[in-house]
mmCIF file of C-alpha atoms in Angstrom:
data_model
loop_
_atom_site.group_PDB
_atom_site.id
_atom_site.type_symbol
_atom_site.label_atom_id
_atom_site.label_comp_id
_atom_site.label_asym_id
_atom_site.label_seq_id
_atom_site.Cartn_x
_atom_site.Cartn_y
_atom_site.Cartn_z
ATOM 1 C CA UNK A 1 267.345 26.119 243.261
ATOM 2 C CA UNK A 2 263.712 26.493 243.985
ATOM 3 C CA UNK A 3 261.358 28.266 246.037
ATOM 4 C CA UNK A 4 258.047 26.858 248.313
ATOM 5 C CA UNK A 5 254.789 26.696 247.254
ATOM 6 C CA UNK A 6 252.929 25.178 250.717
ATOM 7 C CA UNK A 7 249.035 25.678 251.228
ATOM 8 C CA UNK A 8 246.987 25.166 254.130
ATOM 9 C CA UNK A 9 243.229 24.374 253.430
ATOM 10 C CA UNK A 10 243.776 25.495 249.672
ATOM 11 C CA UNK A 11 245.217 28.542 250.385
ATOM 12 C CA UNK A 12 248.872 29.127 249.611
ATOM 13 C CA UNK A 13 250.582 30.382 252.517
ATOM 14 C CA UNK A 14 252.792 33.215 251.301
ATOM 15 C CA UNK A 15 256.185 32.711 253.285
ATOM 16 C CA UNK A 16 258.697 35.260 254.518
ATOM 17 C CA UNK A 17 261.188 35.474 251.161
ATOM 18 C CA UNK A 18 263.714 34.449 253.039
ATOM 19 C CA UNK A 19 262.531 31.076 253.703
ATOM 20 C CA UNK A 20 260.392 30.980 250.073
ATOM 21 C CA UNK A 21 263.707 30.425 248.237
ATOM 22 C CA UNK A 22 265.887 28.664 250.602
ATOM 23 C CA UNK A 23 265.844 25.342 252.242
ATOM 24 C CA UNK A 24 264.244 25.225 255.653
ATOM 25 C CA UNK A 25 267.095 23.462 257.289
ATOM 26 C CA UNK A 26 264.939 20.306 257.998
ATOM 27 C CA UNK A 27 266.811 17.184 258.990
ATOM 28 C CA UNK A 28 268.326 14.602 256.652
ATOM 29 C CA UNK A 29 270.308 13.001 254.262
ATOM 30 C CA UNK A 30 270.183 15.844 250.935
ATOM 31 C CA UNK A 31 273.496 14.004 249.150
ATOM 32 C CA UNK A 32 272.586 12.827 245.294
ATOM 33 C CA UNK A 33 275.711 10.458 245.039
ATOM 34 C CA UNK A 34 275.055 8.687 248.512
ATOM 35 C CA UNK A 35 271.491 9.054 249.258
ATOM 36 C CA UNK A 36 271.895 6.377 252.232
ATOM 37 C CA UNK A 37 274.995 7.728 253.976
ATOM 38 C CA UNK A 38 274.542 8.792 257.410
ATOM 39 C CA UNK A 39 277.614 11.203 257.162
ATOM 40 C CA UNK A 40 275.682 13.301 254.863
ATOM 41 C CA UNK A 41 272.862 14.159 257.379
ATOM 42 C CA UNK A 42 272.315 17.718 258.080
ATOM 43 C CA UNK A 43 269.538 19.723 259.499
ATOM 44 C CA UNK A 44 267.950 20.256 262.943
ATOM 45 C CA UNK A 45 265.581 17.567 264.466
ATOM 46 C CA UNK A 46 261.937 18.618 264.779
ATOM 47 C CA UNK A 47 262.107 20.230 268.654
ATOM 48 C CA UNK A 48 265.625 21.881 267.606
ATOM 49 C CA UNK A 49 263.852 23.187 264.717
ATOM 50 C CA UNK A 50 261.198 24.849 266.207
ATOM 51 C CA UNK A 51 263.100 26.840 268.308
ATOM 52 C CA UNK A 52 265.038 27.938 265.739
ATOM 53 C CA UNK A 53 262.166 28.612 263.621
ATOM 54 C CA UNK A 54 259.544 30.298 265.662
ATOM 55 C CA UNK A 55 259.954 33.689 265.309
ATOM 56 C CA UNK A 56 258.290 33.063 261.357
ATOM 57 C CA UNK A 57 256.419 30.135 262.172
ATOM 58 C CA UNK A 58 254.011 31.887 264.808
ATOM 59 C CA UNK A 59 253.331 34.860 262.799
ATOM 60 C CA UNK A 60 252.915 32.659 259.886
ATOM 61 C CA UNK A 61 250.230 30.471 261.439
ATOM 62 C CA UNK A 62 248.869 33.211 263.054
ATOM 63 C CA UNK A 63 248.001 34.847 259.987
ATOM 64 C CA UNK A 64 246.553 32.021 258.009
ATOM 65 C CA UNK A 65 244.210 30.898 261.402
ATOM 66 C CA UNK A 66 246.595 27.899 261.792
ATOM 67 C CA UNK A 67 246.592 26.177 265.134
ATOM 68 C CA UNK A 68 250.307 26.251 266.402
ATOM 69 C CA UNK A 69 250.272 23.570 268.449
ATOM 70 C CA UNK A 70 252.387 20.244 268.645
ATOM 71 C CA UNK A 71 250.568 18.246 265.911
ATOM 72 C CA UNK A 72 249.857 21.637 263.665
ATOM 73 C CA UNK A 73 253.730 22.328 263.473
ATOM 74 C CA UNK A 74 254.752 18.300 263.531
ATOM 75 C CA UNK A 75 252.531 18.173 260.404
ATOM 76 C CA UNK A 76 254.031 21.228 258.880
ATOM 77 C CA UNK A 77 257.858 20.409 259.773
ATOM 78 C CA UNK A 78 257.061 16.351 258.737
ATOM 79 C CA UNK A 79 255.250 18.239 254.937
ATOM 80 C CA UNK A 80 258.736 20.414 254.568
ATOM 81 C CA UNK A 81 260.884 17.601 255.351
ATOM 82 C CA UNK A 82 259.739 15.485 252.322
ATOM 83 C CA UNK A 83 260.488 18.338 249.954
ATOM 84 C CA UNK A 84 263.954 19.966 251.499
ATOM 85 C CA UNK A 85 266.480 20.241 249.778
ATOM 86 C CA UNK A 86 270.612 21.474 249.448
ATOM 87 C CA UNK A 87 272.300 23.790 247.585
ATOM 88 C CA UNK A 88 274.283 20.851 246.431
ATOM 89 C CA UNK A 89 271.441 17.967 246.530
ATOM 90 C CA UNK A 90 270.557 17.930 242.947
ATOM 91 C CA UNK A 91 273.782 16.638 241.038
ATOM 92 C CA UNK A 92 273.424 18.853 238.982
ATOM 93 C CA UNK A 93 276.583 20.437 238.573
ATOM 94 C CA UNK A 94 278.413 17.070 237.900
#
């Protein structure tokens, strides 16, 4: 489907693999034939997400000397959102 390619600074942050090819579960609407549907939403809301996230996130921004604090990881989660994606959120197999 794809995998992440996110940098920080102009560094590429090198992600745990089992977040580099998967989606990151961000909230919204990832359906190709109704794009505007609110049935389709999916995903956690930022707070929900992380929670659910944080045991990569911290010792990801740890490691590239990323503040994790509310705006660093609103920024980051807000980045990821734009670019999420579903297994079936291409169209591709129609």
């Amino acid at each position: 489907m794809g995998h992440w390619e996110i940098c920080f600074n102009q560094q590429l942050l090198e992600l745990p693999s089992a977040k580099a090819e998967n989606h990151m579960d961000t909230r919204g609407i990832f359906s190709w034939l109704f794009p505007d549907d609110e049935e389709y939403i999916e995903g956690l809301e930022i707070h929900e997400w992380i929670e659910e996230q944080a045991n990569w996130l911290v010792p990801l921004f740890e490691r590239y000397d990323i503040p994790f604090d509310e705006q660093h990881v609103e920024w980051f989660y807000e980045a990821v959102n734009q670019n999420d994606w579903r297994c079936g959120s291409c169209g591709g197999c129609l």
